[in-house]
GROMACS .gro file of C-alpha atoms in nm:
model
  328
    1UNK     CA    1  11.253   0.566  17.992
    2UNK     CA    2  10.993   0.457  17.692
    3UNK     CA    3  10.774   0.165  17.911
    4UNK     CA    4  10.803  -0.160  17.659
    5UNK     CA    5  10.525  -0.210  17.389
    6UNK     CA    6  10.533  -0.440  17.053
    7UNK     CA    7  10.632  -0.261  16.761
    8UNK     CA    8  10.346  -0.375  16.585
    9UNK     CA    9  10.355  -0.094  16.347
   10UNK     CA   10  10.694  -0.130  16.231
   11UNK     CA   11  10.635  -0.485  16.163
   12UNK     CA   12  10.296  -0.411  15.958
   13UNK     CA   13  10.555  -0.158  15.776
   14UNK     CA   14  10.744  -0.403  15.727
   15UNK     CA   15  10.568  -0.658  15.534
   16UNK     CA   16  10.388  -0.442  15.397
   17UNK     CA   17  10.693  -0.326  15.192
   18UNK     CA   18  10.885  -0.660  15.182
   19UNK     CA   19  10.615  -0.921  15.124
   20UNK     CA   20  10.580  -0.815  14.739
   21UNK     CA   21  10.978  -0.834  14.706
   22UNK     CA   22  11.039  -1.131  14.901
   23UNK     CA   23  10.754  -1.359  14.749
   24UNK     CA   24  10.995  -1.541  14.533
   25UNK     CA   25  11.232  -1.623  14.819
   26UNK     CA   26  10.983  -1.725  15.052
   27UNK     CA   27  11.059  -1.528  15.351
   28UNK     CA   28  10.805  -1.481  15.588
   29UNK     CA   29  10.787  -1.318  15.928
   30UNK     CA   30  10.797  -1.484  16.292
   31UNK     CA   31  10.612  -1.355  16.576
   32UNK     CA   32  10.705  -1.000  16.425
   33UNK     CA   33  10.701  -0.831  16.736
   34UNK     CA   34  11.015  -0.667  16.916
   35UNK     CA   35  10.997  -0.472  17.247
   36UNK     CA   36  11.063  -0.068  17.200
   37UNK     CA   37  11.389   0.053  17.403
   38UNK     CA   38  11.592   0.303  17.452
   39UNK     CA   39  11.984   0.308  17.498
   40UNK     CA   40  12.052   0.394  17.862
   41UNK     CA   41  12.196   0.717  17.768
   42UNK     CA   42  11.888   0.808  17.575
   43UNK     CA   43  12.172   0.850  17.264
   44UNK     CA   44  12.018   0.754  16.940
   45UNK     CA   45  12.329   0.698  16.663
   46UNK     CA   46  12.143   0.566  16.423
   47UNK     CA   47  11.837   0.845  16.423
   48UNK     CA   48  11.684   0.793  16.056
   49UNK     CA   49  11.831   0.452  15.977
   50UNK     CA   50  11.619   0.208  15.798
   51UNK     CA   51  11.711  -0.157  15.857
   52UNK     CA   52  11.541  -0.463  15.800
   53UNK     CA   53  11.713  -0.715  16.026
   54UNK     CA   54  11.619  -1.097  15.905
   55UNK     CA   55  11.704  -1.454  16.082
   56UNK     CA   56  11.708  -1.816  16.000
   57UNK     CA   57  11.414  -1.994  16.167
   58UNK     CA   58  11.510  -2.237  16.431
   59UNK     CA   59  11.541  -2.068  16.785
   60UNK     CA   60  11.909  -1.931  16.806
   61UNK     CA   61  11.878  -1.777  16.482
   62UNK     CA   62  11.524  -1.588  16.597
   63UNK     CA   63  11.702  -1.483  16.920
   64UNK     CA   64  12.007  -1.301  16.776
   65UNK     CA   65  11.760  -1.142  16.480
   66UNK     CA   66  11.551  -1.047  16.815
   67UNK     CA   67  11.828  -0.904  17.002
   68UNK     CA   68  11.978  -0.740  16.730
   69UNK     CA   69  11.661  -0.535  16.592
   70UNK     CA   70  11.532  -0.462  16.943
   71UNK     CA   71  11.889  -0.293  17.032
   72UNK     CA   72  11.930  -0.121  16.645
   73UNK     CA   73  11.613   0.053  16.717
   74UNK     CA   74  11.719   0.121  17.038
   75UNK     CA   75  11.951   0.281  16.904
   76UNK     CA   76  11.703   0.485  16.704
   77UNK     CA   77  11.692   0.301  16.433
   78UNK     CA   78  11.351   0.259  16.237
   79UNK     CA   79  11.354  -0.136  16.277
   80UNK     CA   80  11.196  -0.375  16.048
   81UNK     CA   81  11.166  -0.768  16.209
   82UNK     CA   82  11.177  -0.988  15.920
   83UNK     CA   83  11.301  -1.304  16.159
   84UNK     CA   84  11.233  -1.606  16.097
   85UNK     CA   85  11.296  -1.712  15.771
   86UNK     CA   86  11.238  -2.086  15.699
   87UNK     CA   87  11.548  -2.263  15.608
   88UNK     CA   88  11.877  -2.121  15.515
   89UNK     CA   89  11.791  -2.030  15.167
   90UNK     CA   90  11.582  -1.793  15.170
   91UNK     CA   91  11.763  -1.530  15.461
   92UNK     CA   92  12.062  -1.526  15.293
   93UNK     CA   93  11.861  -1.503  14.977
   94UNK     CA   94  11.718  -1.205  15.105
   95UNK     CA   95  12.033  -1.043  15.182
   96UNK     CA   96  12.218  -1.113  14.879
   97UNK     CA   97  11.862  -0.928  14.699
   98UNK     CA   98  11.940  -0.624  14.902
   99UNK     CA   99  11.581  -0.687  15.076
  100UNK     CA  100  11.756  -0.736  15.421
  101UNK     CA  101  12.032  -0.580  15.592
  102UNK     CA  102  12.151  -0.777  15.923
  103UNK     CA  103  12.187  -1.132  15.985
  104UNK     CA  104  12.320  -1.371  16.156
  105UNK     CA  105  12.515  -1.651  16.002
  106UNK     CA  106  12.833  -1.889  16.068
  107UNK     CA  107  13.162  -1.880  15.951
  108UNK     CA  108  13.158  -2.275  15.889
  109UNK     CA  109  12.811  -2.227  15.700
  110UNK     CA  110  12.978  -1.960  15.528
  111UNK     CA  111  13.286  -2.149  15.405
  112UNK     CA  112  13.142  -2.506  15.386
  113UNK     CA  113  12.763  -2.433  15.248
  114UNK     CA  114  12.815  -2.117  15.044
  115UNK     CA  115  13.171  -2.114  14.869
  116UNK     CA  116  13.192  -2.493  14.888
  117UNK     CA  117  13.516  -2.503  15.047
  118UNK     CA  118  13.636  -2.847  15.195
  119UNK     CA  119  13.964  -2.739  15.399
  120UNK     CA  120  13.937  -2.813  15.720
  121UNK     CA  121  14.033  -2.453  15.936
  122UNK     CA  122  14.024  -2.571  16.313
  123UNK     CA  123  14.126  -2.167  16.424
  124UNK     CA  124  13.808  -1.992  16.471
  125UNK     CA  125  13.951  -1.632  16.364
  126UNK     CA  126  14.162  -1.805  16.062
  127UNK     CA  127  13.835  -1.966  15.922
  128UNK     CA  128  13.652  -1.602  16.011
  129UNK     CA  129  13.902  -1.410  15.800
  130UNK     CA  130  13.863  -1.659  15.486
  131UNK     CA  131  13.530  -1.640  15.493
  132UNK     CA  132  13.513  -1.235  15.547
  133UNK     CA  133  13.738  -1.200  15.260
  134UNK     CA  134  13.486  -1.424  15.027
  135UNK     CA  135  13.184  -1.230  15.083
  136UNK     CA  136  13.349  -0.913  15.045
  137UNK     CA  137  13.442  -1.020  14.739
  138UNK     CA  138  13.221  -1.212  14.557
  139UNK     CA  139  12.845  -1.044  14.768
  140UNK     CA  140  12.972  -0.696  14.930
  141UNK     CA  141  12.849  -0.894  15.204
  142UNK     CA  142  13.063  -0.726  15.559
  143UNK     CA  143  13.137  -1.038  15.801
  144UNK     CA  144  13.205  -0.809  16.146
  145UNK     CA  145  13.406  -0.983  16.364
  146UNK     CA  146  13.275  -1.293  16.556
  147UNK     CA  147  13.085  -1.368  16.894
  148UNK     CA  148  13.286  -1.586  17.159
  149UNK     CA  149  13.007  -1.851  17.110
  150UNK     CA  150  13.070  -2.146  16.864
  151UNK     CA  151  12.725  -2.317  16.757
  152UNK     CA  152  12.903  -2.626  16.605
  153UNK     CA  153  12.894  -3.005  16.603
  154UNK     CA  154  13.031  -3.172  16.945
  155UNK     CA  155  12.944  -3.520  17.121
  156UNK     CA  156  12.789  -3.486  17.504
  157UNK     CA  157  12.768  -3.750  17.784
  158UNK     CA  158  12.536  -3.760  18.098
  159UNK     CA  159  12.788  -3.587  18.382
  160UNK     CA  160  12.816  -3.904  18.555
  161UNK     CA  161  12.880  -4.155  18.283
  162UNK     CA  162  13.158  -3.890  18.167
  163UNK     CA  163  13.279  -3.933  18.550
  164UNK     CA  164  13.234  -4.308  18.582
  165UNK     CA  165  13.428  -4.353  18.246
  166UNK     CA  166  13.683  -4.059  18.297
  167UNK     CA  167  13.660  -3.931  17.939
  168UNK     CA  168  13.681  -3.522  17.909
  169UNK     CA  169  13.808  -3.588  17.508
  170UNK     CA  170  13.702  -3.752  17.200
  171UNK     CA  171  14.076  -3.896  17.226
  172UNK     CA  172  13.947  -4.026  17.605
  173UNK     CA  173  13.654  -4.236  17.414
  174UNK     CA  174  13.894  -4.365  17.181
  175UNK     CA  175  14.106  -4.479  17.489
  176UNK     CA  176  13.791  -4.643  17.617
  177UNK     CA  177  13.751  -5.026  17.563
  178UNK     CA  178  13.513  -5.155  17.232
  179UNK     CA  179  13.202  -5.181  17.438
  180UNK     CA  180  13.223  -4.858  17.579
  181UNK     CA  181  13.204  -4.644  17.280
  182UNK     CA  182  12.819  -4.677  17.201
  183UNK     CA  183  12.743  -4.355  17.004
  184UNK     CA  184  12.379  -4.193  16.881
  185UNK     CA  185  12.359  -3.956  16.600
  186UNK     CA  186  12.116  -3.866  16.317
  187UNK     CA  187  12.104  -3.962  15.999
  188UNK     CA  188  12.221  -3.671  15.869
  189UNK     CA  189  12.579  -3.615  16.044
  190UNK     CA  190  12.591  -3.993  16.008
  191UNK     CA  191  12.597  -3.949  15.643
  192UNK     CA  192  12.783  -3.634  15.613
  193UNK     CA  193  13.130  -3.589  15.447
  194UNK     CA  194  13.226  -3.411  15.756
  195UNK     CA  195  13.045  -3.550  15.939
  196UNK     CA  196  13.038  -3.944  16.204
  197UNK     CA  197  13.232  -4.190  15.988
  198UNK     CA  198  13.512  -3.985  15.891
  199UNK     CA  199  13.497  -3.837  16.319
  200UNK     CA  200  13.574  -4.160  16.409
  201UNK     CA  201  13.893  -4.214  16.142
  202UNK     CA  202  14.023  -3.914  16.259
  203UNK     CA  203  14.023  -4.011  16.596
  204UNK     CA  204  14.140  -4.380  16.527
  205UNK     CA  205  13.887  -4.602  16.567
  206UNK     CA  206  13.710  -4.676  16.231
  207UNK     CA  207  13.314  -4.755  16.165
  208UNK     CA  208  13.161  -5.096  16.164
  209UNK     CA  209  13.556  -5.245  16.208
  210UNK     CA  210  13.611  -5.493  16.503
  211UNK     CA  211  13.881  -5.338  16.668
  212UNK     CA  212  13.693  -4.954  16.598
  213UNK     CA  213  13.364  -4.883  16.681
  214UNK     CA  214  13.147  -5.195  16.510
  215UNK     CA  215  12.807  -5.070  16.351
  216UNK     CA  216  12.592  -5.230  16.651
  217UNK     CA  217  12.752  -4.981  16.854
  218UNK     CA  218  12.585  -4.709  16.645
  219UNK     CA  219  12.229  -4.591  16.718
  220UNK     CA  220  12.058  -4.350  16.474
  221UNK     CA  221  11.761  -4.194  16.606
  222UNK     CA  222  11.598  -3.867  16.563
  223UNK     CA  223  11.821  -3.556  16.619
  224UNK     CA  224  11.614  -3.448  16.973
  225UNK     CA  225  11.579  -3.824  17.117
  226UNK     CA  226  11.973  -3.798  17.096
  227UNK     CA  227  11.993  -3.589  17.415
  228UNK     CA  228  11.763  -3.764  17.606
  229UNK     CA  229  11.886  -4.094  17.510
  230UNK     CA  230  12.249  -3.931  17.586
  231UNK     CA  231  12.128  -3.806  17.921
  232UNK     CA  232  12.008  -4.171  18.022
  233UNK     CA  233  12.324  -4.318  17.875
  234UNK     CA  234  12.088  -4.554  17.729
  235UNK     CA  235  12.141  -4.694  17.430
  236UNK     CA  236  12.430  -4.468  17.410
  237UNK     CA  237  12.740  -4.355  17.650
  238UNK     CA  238  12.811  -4.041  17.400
  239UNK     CA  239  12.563  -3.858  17.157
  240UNK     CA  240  12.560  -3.595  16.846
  241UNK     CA  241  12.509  -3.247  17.009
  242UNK     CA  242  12.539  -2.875  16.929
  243UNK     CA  243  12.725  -2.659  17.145
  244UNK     CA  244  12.479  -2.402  17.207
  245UNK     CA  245  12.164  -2.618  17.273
  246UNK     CA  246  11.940  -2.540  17.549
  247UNK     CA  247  11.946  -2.932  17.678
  248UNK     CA  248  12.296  -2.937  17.703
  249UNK     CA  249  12.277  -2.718  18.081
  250UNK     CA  250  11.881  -2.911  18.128
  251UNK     CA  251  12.042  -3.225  18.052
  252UNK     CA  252  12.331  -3.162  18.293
  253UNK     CA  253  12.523  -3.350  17.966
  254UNK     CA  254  12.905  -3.265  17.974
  255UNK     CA  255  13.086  -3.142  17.627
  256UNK     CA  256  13.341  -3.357  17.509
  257UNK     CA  257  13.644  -3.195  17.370
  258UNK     CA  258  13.733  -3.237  16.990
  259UNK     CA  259  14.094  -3.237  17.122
  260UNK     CA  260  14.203  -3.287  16.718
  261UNK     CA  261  14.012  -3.002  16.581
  262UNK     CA  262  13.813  -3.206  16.327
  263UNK     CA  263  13.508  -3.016  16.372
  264UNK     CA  264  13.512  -2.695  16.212
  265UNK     CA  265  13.413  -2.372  16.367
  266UNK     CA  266  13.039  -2.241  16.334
  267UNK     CA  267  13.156  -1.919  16.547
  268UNK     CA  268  12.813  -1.674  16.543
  269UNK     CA  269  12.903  -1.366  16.288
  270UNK     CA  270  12.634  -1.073  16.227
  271UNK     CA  271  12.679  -1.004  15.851
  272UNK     CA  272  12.530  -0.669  15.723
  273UNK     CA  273  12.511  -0.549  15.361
  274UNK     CA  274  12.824  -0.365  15.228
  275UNK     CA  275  12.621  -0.017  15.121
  276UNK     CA  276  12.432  -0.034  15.474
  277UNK     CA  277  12.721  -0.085  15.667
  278UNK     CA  278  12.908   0.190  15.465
  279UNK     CA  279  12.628   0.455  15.500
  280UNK     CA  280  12.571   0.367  15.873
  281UNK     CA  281  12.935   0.297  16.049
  282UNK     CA  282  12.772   0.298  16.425
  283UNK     CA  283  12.661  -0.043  16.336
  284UNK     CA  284  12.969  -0.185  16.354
  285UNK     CA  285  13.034  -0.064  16.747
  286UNK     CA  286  12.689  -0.150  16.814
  287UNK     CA  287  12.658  -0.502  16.701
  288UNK     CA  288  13.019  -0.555  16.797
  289UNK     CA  289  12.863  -0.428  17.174
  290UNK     CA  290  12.601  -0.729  17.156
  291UNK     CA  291  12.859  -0.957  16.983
  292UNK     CA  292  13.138  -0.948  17.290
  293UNK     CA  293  12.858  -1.053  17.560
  294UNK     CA  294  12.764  -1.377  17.381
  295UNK     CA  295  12.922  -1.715  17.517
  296UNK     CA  296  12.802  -2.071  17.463
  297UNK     CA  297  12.682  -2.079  17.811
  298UNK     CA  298  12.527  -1.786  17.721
  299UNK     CA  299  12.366  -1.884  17.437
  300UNK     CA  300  12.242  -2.239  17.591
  301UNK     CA  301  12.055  -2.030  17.898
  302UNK     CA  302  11.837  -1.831  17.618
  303UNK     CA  303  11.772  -2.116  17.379
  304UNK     CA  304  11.645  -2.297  17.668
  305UNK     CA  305  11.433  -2.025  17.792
  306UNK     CA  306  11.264  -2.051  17.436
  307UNK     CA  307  11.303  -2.421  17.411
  308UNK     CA  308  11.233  -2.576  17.685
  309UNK     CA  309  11.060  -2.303  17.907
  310UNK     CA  310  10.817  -2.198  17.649
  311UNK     CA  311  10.933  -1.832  17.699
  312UNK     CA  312  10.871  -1.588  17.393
  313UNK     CA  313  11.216  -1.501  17.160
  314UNK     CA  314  11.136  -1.130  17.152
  315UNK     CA  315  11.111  -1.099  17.559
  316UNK     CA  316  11.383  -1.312  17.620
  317UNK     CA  317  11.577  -1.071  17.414
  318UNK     CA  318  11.429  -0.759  17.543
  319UNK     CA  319  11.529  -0.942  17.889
  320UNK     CA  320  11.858  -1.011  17.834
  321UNK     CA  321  11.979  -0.677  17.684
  322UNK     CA  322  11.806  -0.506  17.982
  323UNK     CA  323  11.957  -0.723  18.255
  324UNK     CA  324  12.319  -0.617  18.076
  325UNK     CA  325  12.228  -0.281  18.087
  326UNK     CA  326  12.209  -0.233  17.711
  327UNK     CA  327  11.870  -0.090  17.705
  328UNK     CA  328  11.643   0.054  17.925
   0.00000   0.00000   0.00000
């Protein structure tokens, strides 16, 4: 077995080669290290692949580009860590250039942000398919099939005010009376088109009317004061989360159901380049191998190791494929 050590020349490779292409798209490198692996049965599928694997920056993003480039080379693969790419924009940007070749995205970003599609597809696998067809169409851009972990808007309680006020549903809050349903968000899902106000119509109890939830019963804050405001029920019974946050298990908040589908699926999808996918097929058993061991409980135990226990994304990757026996 190869003992772990930072690939710090494939990531010098790396931007050495892609920093002159990328310039105009701004993508830069994280910490630009991955641990060196092997696959347990020392088989190496992808022996003279070259693949630059690329992430969004914010934590769950950097984890899956970490996984994912730490088991590819694994796999023998000649790895290039290009994760961390601030903002949206300039990943996908880097993709659709040809200048990367895996990364992970989300079928609602996909159909919402990038085709500009306003339908409303509560089936995870439905929305997946629409949005797999797109890219293959329009970007030669391969959608494989999703992860059982769904990264998407949701509204959390502290465990015991979700006991003390029975409520496992958004239809539950709606039941509750007027004074009960205090609510903090951020400005931004307050003012999105899918986003608070038209939450609350769906569910039946309209914005700032008497007899719905009146404004003073609104807080808007900062997106991470909403947990901790959420966990202490104070000024808030029920606050804006994601799924897949780290503070939802710290927190101890519970996950209220969206038990009318208004919120649309964000299910976790690796998308590879058409011509890389079609010159290299193991990639599509081998990322479907990482995809079917990732859960939202999952997913909230290694964003909080980054998160909130400091821990660095390319050993908590490195970690977690080698406690599932992926790597050795």
């Amino acid at each position: 077995m190869k003992s772990p050590r930072t690939q710090w020349v494939t990531l010098l490779s790396a931007l050495v080669v892609a920093i002159p292409a990328l310039a105009g798209c701004g993508l830069v490198s994280s910490s630009g290290t991955f641990h060196d692996a092997e696959l347990p049965d020392g088989a190496t599928p992808l022996d003279g692949a070259e693949l630059v694997v690329t992430s969004k920056s914010f934590t769950e993003g950097v984890l899956l580009g970490k996984i994912t480039a730490t088991y590819l080379a694994a796999a023998g693969a000649e790895g290039k860590d290009l994760t961390g790419a601030p903002g949206s924009a300039s990943s996908r940007q880097a993709q659709l250039n040809g200048d990367a070749d895996v990364l992970w995205e989300y079928t609602g970003t996909g159909w919402v942000n990038y085709h500009n599609q306003t339908e409303t597809i509560a089936d995870p696998q439905q929305l997946w398919q629409r949005v797999h067809e797109l890219e293959k169409r329009d970007h030669n851009l391969e959608w494989l099939p999703p992860a059982n972990f769904n990264d998407t808007y949701a509204f959390g309680a502290s465990t015991p005010t979700a006991e003390r006020l029975q409520v496992k549903t958004l239809s539950d809050v709606a039941a509750l009376p007027i004074p009960d349903r205090t609510f903090c968000v951020d400005d931004e899902f307050f003012s999105r088109s899918d986003g608070f106000i038209p939450m609350l119509a769906k569910y039946g109890i309209p914005y700032n009317d008497p007899n719905g939830v009146p404004s003073g019963n609104v807080t808007r804050m900062d997106a991470g004061i909403v947990y901790t405001a959420t966990a202490k029920s104070a000024p808030c019974n029920f606050g804006m989360i994601y799924t897949t946050d780290g503070r939802v298990k710290n927190l101890d908040l519970a996950v209220l159901q969206d038990d009318k589908k208004f919120f649309l699926p964000y299910s976790g999808t690796a998308v590879v380049r058409g011509a890389v996918i079609d010159r290299y097929p193991p990639l599509r058993t081998l990322i479907g191998t990482i995809s079917e061991h990732l859960t939202d409980e999952l997913m909230q135990d290694l964003n909080g190791r980054v998160d909130i226990d400091g821990e660095d994304p390319a050993d908590v990757a490195y970690d977690w494929l080698k406690s599932e026996k992926l790597v050795e």
